[in-house]
Amino acid sequence: MERRGREGGPPARRGPGAVRPLCGVALAAVVLLPVAAPAAAEPGGAVSAVAGAHAVAGAAGTRAAGAGVPRAVPAADGKSQGLPPMPSAFDPGTQGVPCTAASPEKAEKQDWSRQRLDLARVHQHGAGAGTTVALVDTGVRAGAAGLGDRVTARGNAGDDCVGHGTFLAGLIVGEGWGDTRLPGVAPDAKLLALRGTDERGTADAALVARAVRDATAADADVIAIGVALYKRDKELTSAVADALDAGAVVVAAATPDPPNANATQETPTRTYYPAGEPGVLSVADMLPSGARPGDALPTDGVDLAAPGAGVVSGGPRGNGHYLGAGASVAAAYTAGTAAVLRAARPDDTPGEIVHRLTATAYPADIPQLDAYAAVTTVLGDADAAARPRTEAGPVTVRDTADADGAADRATVFVLLGTAGVLAVLWAVVAVPRARARGWRPADTARD
């Protein structure tokens, strides 16, 4: 039975029965089409690449956090910690400078470097037990806080006036005393302290060569050299070659630290030794962003970068903490990681250990040490042989021209599709109403 209008006139006309279903379909298309089209235009779910060293460093922070959000890190200058600096040497022109005093301050929180290296997870897989790390620097005071009974000093290396060697020892084998818990990378390893400087911290090629030979004679698994020399020395070259032949992993600071007072940005790029010797793992320092410090000396042939600014450790006197920086700090962290690897992979050659450290590093212009990945990553057969050293090149950004073209085509498709849907909506709604009025204009007064 037809329904009549209020005035008893002809039946009130309605649009076709399919109007409402068609409207629903059209509205769904309007909502879903702009979402579906870009997804089709982005195979694999990504169109653009991440570019720049800061982006790489941000990704590294995400991986270190083990979650989707990078961890926050304190300022690299350590001002938030309020700790005194640890010198790497005293000015040789200054007489009567006392030894580094005990720090009255203790760190209130972990520094960014241990978070970046993810040491808590590294220690779930090993802490260097059964290995010996020889440290060539200013010496190490065996009774220093946090080092326990793990340090043995050779000759006068047990007297550390500067304190720098003791600071580095804490980064390698420190047990992380106190409430803050600032452990070294390999707290279960043993450390052999050797002097490569005079008592004021000035490096000497003859002393470094002798220390390397002592480390080789002691069957050290890893030799960490915290000093860097401006000239190559024949005796040191021979000592390093013998250490490598004996099966030691040799890690060295890529540059002296801190830069000398006359260093400027115009300082020419040069190679420092023994970091420049074949087979030696050359390590530079980096900031939380992944970049090198602005006053770092330029050099070439660097294999790895590791945390080297605003790093916290102990000293030879007292129970307080200090802040340290420089390539020597980065080398100490890398040497500790090498000790953990040697304990976990005793059959690997020094070349294989070095390759594992570089192959598992965060990708950047200078690969960045990833201690956890080095310990846990399973490398394929193609990675069995160590890669030759190559100079780090610029960061390469993936070409996204094809993906961008696809995105442009998708945008055109969305616009045309939306226009078509709107035309359908007009056809299924406006046309029946116009037909009901006999194609006369709508009476706006009645509406």
Coordinates of C-alpha atoms in Angstrom, one line a residue:
M1 CA 0.0 0.0 0.0
E2 CA 1.4 3.4 -1.0
R3 CA 1.9 6.0 1.6
R4 CA 0.1 9.3 0.7
G5 CA 1.3 12.9 1.3
R6 CA -0.3 15.0 4.1
E7 CA -2.7 16.8 1.6
G8 CA -3.9 13.5 0.2
G9 CA -2.1 14.1 -3.0
P10 CA 0.0 11.7 -5.1
P11 CA 2.2 9.3 -3.3
A12 CA 5.3 10.9 -1.7
R13 CA 8.3 9.8 -3.7
R14 CA 11.4 8.5 -2.1
G15 CA 14.7 7.7 -3.7
P16 CA 15.5 4.2 -4.8
G17 CA 15.8 1.6 -2.1
A18 CA 19.5 1.3 -2.7
V19 CA 20.3 4.9 -1.8
R20 CA 21.2 4.3 1.8
P21 CA 23.4 1.2 1.2
L22 CA 25.2 3.1 -1.7
C23 CA 25.7 6.1 0.6
G24 CA 27.3 3.8 3.2
V25 CA 29.6 2.2 0.7
A26 CA 30.6 5.6 -0.7
L27 CA 31.4 7.0 2.7
A28 CA 33.4 4.0 3.6
A29 CA 35.4 4.4 0.4
V30 CA 36.0 8.1 1.2
V31 CA 37.4 7.1 4.6
L32 CA 39.4 4.0 3.6
L33 CA 40.8 5.0 0.2
P34 CA 43.3 7.7 1.4
V35 CA 44.6 5.2 3.9
A36 CA 44.9 2.3 1.5
A37 CA 46.5 4.2 -1.3
P38 CA 49.6 5.4 0.5
A39 CA 50.1 1.9 1.9
A40 CA 50.1 0.5 -1.6
A41 CA 52.5 3.2 -2.7
E42 CA 55.0 2.3 0.1
P43 CA 56.3 -1.3 -0.3
G44 CA 57.7 -2.6 2.9
G45 CA 56.0 0.2 4.8
A46 CA 58.7 2.9 4.3
V47 CA 59.3 5.5 1.7
S48 CA 62.2 7.6 2.9
A49 CA 65.6 6.8 4.4
V50 CA 67.1 8.1 7.6
A51 CA 70.0 10.4 6.9
G52 CA 72.9 11.9 8.8
A53 CA 75.1 11.0 11.7
H54 CA 72.6 12.3 14.3
A55 CA 69.8 10.0 12.9
V56 CA 72.2 7.0 13.1
A57 CA 73.0 7.9 16.7
G58 CA 69.3 8.2 17.5
A59 CA 68.7 4.7 16.1
A60 CA 71.6 3.4 18.1
G61 CA 70.0 4.8 21.3
T62 CA 66.8 3.0 20.5
R63 CA 68.6 -0.3 20.1
A64 CA 70.6 0.2 23.3
A65 CA 67.3 0.8 25.2
G66 CA 65.9 -2.4 24.0
A67 CA 62.5 -0.7 23.5
G68 CA 60.8 1.7 21.1
V69 CA 62.0 4.9 22.8
P70 CA 65.6 5.9 23.1
R71 CA 67.0 6.4 26.6
A72 CA 67.7 9.9 27.8
V73 CA 71.3 10.6 28.4
P74 CA 72.9 13.3 30.6
A75 CA 75.0 16.0 29.1
A76 CA 78.4 14.9 27.8
D77 CA 80.2 17.6 29.8
G78 CA 79.0 15.9 33.0
K79 CA 77.9 19.1 34.7
S80 CA 74.8 17.4 35.9
Q81 CA 77.0 15.0 37.8
G82 CA 79.1 17.8 39.5
L83 CA 82.3 15.6 39.5
P84 CA 86.0 16.8 39.1
P85 CA 87.8 16.0 35.9
M86 CA 90.4 13.3 35.6
P87 CA 93.5 14.6 33.8
S88 CA 95.3 12.4 31.3
A89 CA 98.7 14.0 32.1
F90 CA 100.2 17.0 33.8
D91 CA 101.7 19.9 31.9
P92 CA 105.4 18.9 31.6
G93 CA 106.4 22.5 31.9
T94 CA 104.9 22.8 35.3
Q95 CA 106.9 21.9 38.3
G96 CA 105.7 20.8 41.7
V97 CA 102.2 19.8 40.7
P98 CA 100.8 17.5 43.3
C99 CA 99.2 14.2 42.4
T100 CA 95.5 14.1 41.6
A101 CA 93.6 14.6 44.8
A102 CA 90.8 12.3 46.0
S103 CA 87.4 13.3 44.7
P104 CA 85.0 14.4 47.4
E105 CA 82.0 13.7 45.1
K106 CA 80.2 10.5 44.1
A107 CA 78.1 10.0 41.0
E108 CA 74.4 10.2 41.6
K109 CA 73.4 8.3 38.5
Q110 CA 74.9 6.1 35.7
D111 CA 76.5 8.0 32.9
W112 CA 75.2 7.7 29.3
S113 CA 78.2 5.5 28.2
R114 CA 77.2 2.4 30.2
Q115 CA 73.6 2.8 29.0
R116 CA 74.8 3.1 25.5
L117 CA 76.9 0.0 25.7
D118 CA 74.0 -1.8 27.5
L119 CA 76.4 -3.4 30.1
A120 CA 73.5 -4.9 32.1
R121 CA 72.6 -7.1 29.2
V122 CA 76.2 -7.7 28.2
H123 CA 76.9 -9.2 31.6
Q124 CA 74.1 -11.7 31.2
H125 CA 76.3 -13.3 28.6
G126 CA 79.7 -13.0 30.3
A127 CA 82.0 -10.6 32.1
G128 CA 85.5 -11.6 30.9
A129 CA 86.2 -14.4 33.4
G130 CA 89.5 -16.2 32.8
T131 CA 91.0 -13.4 30.6
T132 CA 93.8 -10.9 31.3
V133 CA 93.8 -7.3 30.0
A134 CA 97.1 -5.5 30.0
L135 CA 96.7 -1.7 30.4
V136 CA 99.5 0.6 29.2
D137 CA 99.0 4.0 30.6
T138 CA 100.0 6.0 33.7
G139 CA 99.8 3.0 36.0
V140 CA 97.1 1.6 38.2
R141 CA 96.9 1.7 42.0
A142 CA 96.0 -1.9 42.8
G143 CA 94.2 -1.0 46.1
A144 CA 91.9 1.6 44.5
A145 CA 88.2 1.5 45.2
G146 CA 86.2 -0.8 43.0
L147 CA 89.1 -2.8 41.6
G148 CA 89.2 -5.5 44.3
D149 CA 92.1 -7.9 43.9
R150 CA 91.9 -8.1 40.1
V151 CA 94.9 -5.7 39.4
T152 CA 98.5 -6.7 39.3
A153 CA 101.1 -4.0 38.7
R154 CA 104.5 -4.5 36.9
G155 CA 107.4 -2.5 38.2
N156 CA 106.5 1.1 39.1
A157 CA 103.1 0.8 37.4
G158 CA 101.5 0.4 40.9
D159 CA 102.1 4.0 41.6
D160 CA 99.6 6.2 39.7
C161 CA 100.2 9.9 40.5
V162 CA 98.1 11.2 37.6
G163 CA 95.3 8.7 38.2
H164 CA 94.4 8.3 34.6
G165 CA 95.4 4.7 34.3
T166 CA 93.3 3.8 37.5
F167 CA 90.4 5.7 35.9
L168 CA 90.6 3.5 32.8
A169 CA 91.0 0.3 34.8
G170 CA 87.6 1.0 36.4
L171 CA 86.1 1.1 32.9
I172 CA 87.6 -2.3 32.1
V173 CA 87.5 -4.4 35.3
G174 CA 85.7 -2.1 37.8
E175 CA 83.1 -3.9 40.0
G176 CA 80.8 -0.9 40.2
W177 CA 80.9 -0.1 43.9
G178 CA 78.4 2.0 45.8
D179 CA 74.7 2.7 45.2
T180 CA 75.2 4.0 41.7
R181 CA 76.7 0.8 40.3
L182 CA 79.2 1.9 37.6
P183 CA 80.8 -1.4 36.6
G184 CA 83.4 -2.0 33.9
V185 CA 82.8 -3.9 30.8
A186 CA 84.7 -7.0 32.0
P187 CA 84.5 -7.0 35.8
D188 CA 85.5 -10.7 36.1
A189 CA 88.7 -10.3 34.1
K190 CA 92.2 -9.7 35.5
L191 CA 94.2 -6.5 34.8
L192 CA 97.9 -6.2 34.4
A193 CA 99.0 -2.6 34.9
L194 CA 102.0 -1.4 32.9
R195 CA 103.6 2.1 32.7
G196 CA 103.8 3.7 29.2
T197 CA 104.5 7.2 30.6
D198 CA 106.6 9.0 33.1
E199 CA 105.1 9.8 36.5
R200 CA 103.6 13.0 35.1
G201 CA 101.8 11.2 32.3
T202 CA 104.0 12.1 29.4
A203 CA 104.1 9.2 26.9
D204 CA 107.4 7.7 25.8
A205 CA 107.9 5.3 22.9
A206 CA 110.5 3.2 24.7
L207 CA 108.3 2.8 27.7
V208 CA 105.3 1.8 25.6
A209 CA 107.4 -0.7 23.6
R210 CA 108.7 -2.3 26.8
A211 CA 105.2 -2.4 28.3
V212 CA 103.9 -4.2 25.2
R213 CA 106.7 -6.8 25.4
D214 CA 105.9 -7.3 29.1
A215 CA 102.2 -7.8 28.2
T216 CA 103.2 -10.4 25.6
A217 CA 105.4 -12.2 28.0
A218 CA 102.6 -12.4 30.5
D219 CA 100.3 -14.0 27.9
A220 CA 97.8 -11.1 28.0
D221 CA 94.7 -11.8 26.0
V222 CA 94.0 -8.1 25.3
I223 CA 96.5 -5.2 25.4
A224 CA 94.9 -1.8 25.8
I225 CA 97.1 1.2 25.0
G226 CA 95.8 4.5 26.3
V227 CA 98.6 6.7 24.9
A228 CA 99.2 7.9 21.3
L229 CA 102.5 9.0 19.9
Y230 CA 103.1 11.5 17.1
K231 CA 105.9 9.5 15.5
R232 CA 106.3 5.8 14.5
D233 CA 109.0 4.0 16.5
K234 CA 110.8 0.9 15.1
E235 CA 111.0 -0.9 18.5
L236 CA 107.3 -0.2 19.2
T237 CA 106.4 -1.5 15.7
S238 CA 108.3 -4.7 16.4
A239 CA 106.8 -5.1 19.9
V240 CA 103.2 -4.8 18.6
A241 CA 103.9 -7.2 15.7
D242 CA 105.2 -9.8 18.2
A243 CA 102.1 -9.3 20.5
L244 CA 99.8 -9.9 17.6
D245 CA 101.8 -13.0 16.5
A246 CA 101.5 -14.3 20.1
G247 CA 97.7 -14.0 19.9
A248 CA 96.9 -10.8 21.7
V249 CA 94.1 -8.4 20.7
V250 CA 95.8 -5.0 20.6
V251 CA 93.5 -1.9 21.1
A252 CA 94.9 1.6 21.0
A253 CA 93.7 5.2 21.3
A254 CA 93.4 6.7 17.9
T255 CA 94.6 10.1 19.1
P256 CA 96.3 11.7 22.2
D257 CA 93.9 13.1 24.8
P258 CA 93.2 15.8 25.6
P259 CA 94.4 17.8 22.6
N260 CA 97.4 19.9 23.3
A261 CA 97.0 23.6 24.0
N262 CA 98.1 24.6 20.5
A263 CA 95.6 22.3 18.7
T264 CA 93.2 24.1 16.3
Q265 CA 90.7 23.0 13.7
E266 CA 93.4 23.6 11.1
T267 CA 95.6 20.8 12.6
P268 CA 96.4 18.5 9.7
T269 CA 95.1 14.9 9.7
R270 CA 97.8 12.5 10.7
T271 CA 98.3 9.0 12.0
Y272 CA 99.2 8.3 15.6
Y273 CA 101.0 5.3 16.9
P274 CA 100.7 2.5 17.9
A275 CA 97.1 2.9 16.7
G276 CA 98.3 3.2 13.1
E277 CA 100.2 -0.1 13.2
P278 CA 98.8 -3.0 11.1
G279 CA 96.5 -5.3 13.0
V280 CA 95.9 -2.8 15.9
L281 CA 92.3 -1.8 16.5
S282 CA 92.3 2.0 16.4
V283 CA 89.5 3.6 18.6
A284 CA 88.3 7.2 18.6
D285 CA 86.0 8.9 21.1
M286 CA 82.4 10.0 20.5
L287 CA 79.7 12.1 22.1
P288 CA 76.2 10.8 22.9
S289 CA 75.1 12.0 19.4
G290 CA 77.7 9.7 17.8
A291 CA 79.8 12.6 16.6
R292 CA 83.4 13.2 17.6
P293 CA 84.1 16.1 20.0
G294 CA 84.7 19.4 18.3
D295 CA 88.2 19.7 19.7
A296 CA 89.3 16.1 18.8
L297 CA 92.5 15.8 16.8
P298 CA 91.8 14.8 13.2
T299 CA 93.2 11.4 12.2
D300 CA 92.7 8.6 9.7
G301 CA 92.4 4.8 9.7
V302 CA 90.0 4.7 12.7
D303 CA 88.3 1.4 13.1
L304 CA 85.7 2.1 15.8
A305 CA 84.2 4.9 17.9
A306 CA 83.2 4.4 21.5
P307 CA 81.9 6.6 24.3
G308 CA 84.6 9.1 25.2
A309 CA 83.0 12.2 26.9
G310 CA 81.4 12.7 30.3
V311 CA 82.4 9.2 31.4
V312 CA 82.4 8.4 35.1
S313 CA 85.0 6.2 36.9
G314 CA 87.1 6.1 40.1
G315 CA 90.6 7.2 40.8
P316 CA 93.7 6.0 42.8
R317 CA 92.7 7.8 46.0
G318 CA 89.5 7.9 48.0
N319 CA 86.1 6.5 47.1
G320 CA 84.8 9.4 45.0
H321 CA 84.3 9.6 41.2
Y322 CA 85.7 11.6 38.4
L323 CA 84.8 12.6 34.8
G324 CA 87.0 11.5 32.0
A325 CA 87.1 12.0 28.2
G326 CA 89.2 11.2 25.2
A327 CA 90.1 8.4 22.8
S328 CA 91.8 6.5 25.7
V329 CA 88.5 6.2 27.4
A330 CA 87.0 4.8 24.2
A331 CA 89.9 2.4 23.9
A332 CA 89.4 1.1 27.4
Y333 CA 85.7 0.4 26.8
T334 CA 86.6 -1.4 23.6
A335 CA 89.4 -3.4 25.3
G336 CA 86.9 -4.5 28.0
T337 CA 84.5 -5.7 25.3
A338 CA 87.3 -7.6 23.6
A339 CA 88.0 -9.4 26.9
V340 CA 84.3 -10.4 27.2
L341 CA 84.6 -11.8 23.6
R342 CA 87.8 -13.7 24.3
A343 CA 86.2 -15.3 27.3
A344 CA 83.1 -16.3 25.3
R345 CA 85.0 -17.3 22.2
P346 CA 88.4 -18.7 23.2
D347 CA 89.0 -20.3 19.8
D348 CA 88.7 -17.1 17.9
T349 CA 91.9 -15.5 16.5
P350 CA 92.7 -11.8 17.3
G351 CA 91.7 -11.0 13.7
E352 CA 88.3 -12.6 14.2
I353 CA 87.8 -10.8 17.5
V354 CA 88.6 -7.5 15.8
H355 CA 86.4 -8.2 12.9
R356 CA 83.5 -9.2 15.2
L357 CA 83.8 -5.8 17.0
T358 CA 83.7 -3.9 13.7
A359 CA 81.1 -6.1 11.9
T360 CA 78.6 -5.8 14.7
A361 CA 79.1 -2.0 15.3
Y362 CA 76.4 0.6 14.7
P363 CA 76.6 1.8 11.1
A364 CA 78.0 5.3 10.9
D365 CA 80.8 7.2 9.2
I366 CA 83.0 5.7 11.9
P367 CA 81.3 2.4 13.1
Q368 CA 80.2 2.8 16.8
L369 CA 80.9 0.0 19.3
D370 CA 77.9 -2.2 20.2
A371 CA 79.1 -4.4 23.0
Y372 CA 75.9 -6.3 23.3
A373 CA 75.7 -7.1 19.5
A374 CA 79.4 -8.1 19.5
V375 CA 78.7 -10.7 22.2
T376 CA 75.4 -12.1 20.9
T377 CA 75.4 -11.7 17.1
V378 CA 75.8 -14.9 15.0
L379 CA 78.0 -14.0 12.0
G380 CA 77.6 -15.9 8.7
D381 CA 80.4 -17.9 7.0
A382 CA 81.1 -14.9 4.8
D383 CA 82.2 -13.0 7.9
A384 CA 84.7 -15.5 9.1
A385 CA 87.7 -13.7 7.7
A386 CA 88.6 -10.3 9.0
R387 CA 88.1 -7.4 6.7
P388 CA 91.1 -5.2 5.7
R389 CA 91.2 -1.8 7.3
T390 CA 89.7 0.9 5.1
E391 CA 89.3 4.6 5.7
A392 CA 85.8 5.5 6.9
G393 CA 83.8 7.1 4.1
P394 CA 80.8 9.4 4.3
V395 CA 77.4 8.2 5.3
T396 CA 75.4 6.9 2.3
V397 CA 71.7 7.9 2.1
R398 CA 69.5 5.5 0.2
D399 CA 68.0 6.8 -3.1
T400 CA 64.3 7.2 -2.6
A401 CA 63.4 8.6 -6.1
D402 CA 61.3 5.5 -7.1
A403 CA 59.4 5.5 -3.8
D404 CA 58.8 9.2 -4.0
G405 CA 57.4 8.7 -7.6
A406 CA 55.1 6.0 -6.3
A407 CA 53.9 8.3 -3.5
D408 CA 53.1 11.0 -6.1
R409 CA 51.1 8.6 -8.2
A410 CA 49.3 7.5 -5.1
T411 CA 48.4 11.1 -4.3
V412 CA 46.9 11.6 -7.8
F413 CA 45.0 8.3 -7.4
V414 CA 43.5 9.4 -4.1
L415 CA 42.4 12.8 -5.5
L416 CA 40.7 11.2 -8.5
G417 CA 39.2 8.5 -6.5
T418 CA 37.7 10.9 -4.0
A419 CA 36.3 13.1 -6.8
G420 CA 34.7 10.0 -8.3
V421 CA 33.1 9.0 -4.9
L422 CA 31.7 12.5 -4.4
A423 CA 30.2 12.3 -7.9
V424 CA 28.5 9.0 -7.0
L425 CA 27.2 10.5 -3.8
W426 CA 25.7 13.4 -5.7
A427 CA 24.1 11.0 -8.2
V428 CA 22.5 8.7 -5.7
V429 CA 21.2 11.6 -3.4
A430 CA 20.6 14.7 -5.5
V431 CA 19.3 13.2 -8.7
P432 CA 16.3 11.3 -7.1
R433 CA 15.3 14.4 -5.2
A434 CA 15.4 16.5 -8.4
R435 CA 13.4 14.0 -10.2
A436 CA 10.8 14.0 -7.4
R437 CA 10.4 17.8 -7.9
G438 CA 10.0 17.4 -11.6
W439 CA 13.5 18.8 -12.1
R440 CA 12.2 22.2 -10.7
P441 CA 14.5 24.2 -8.5
A442 CA 14.1 23.5 -4.8
D443 CA 11.6 25.7 -2.8
T444 CA 13.9 27.0 -0.1
A445 CA 11.0 28.7 1.7
R446 CA 9.3 25.3 2.2
D447 CA 12.6 23.6 3.1

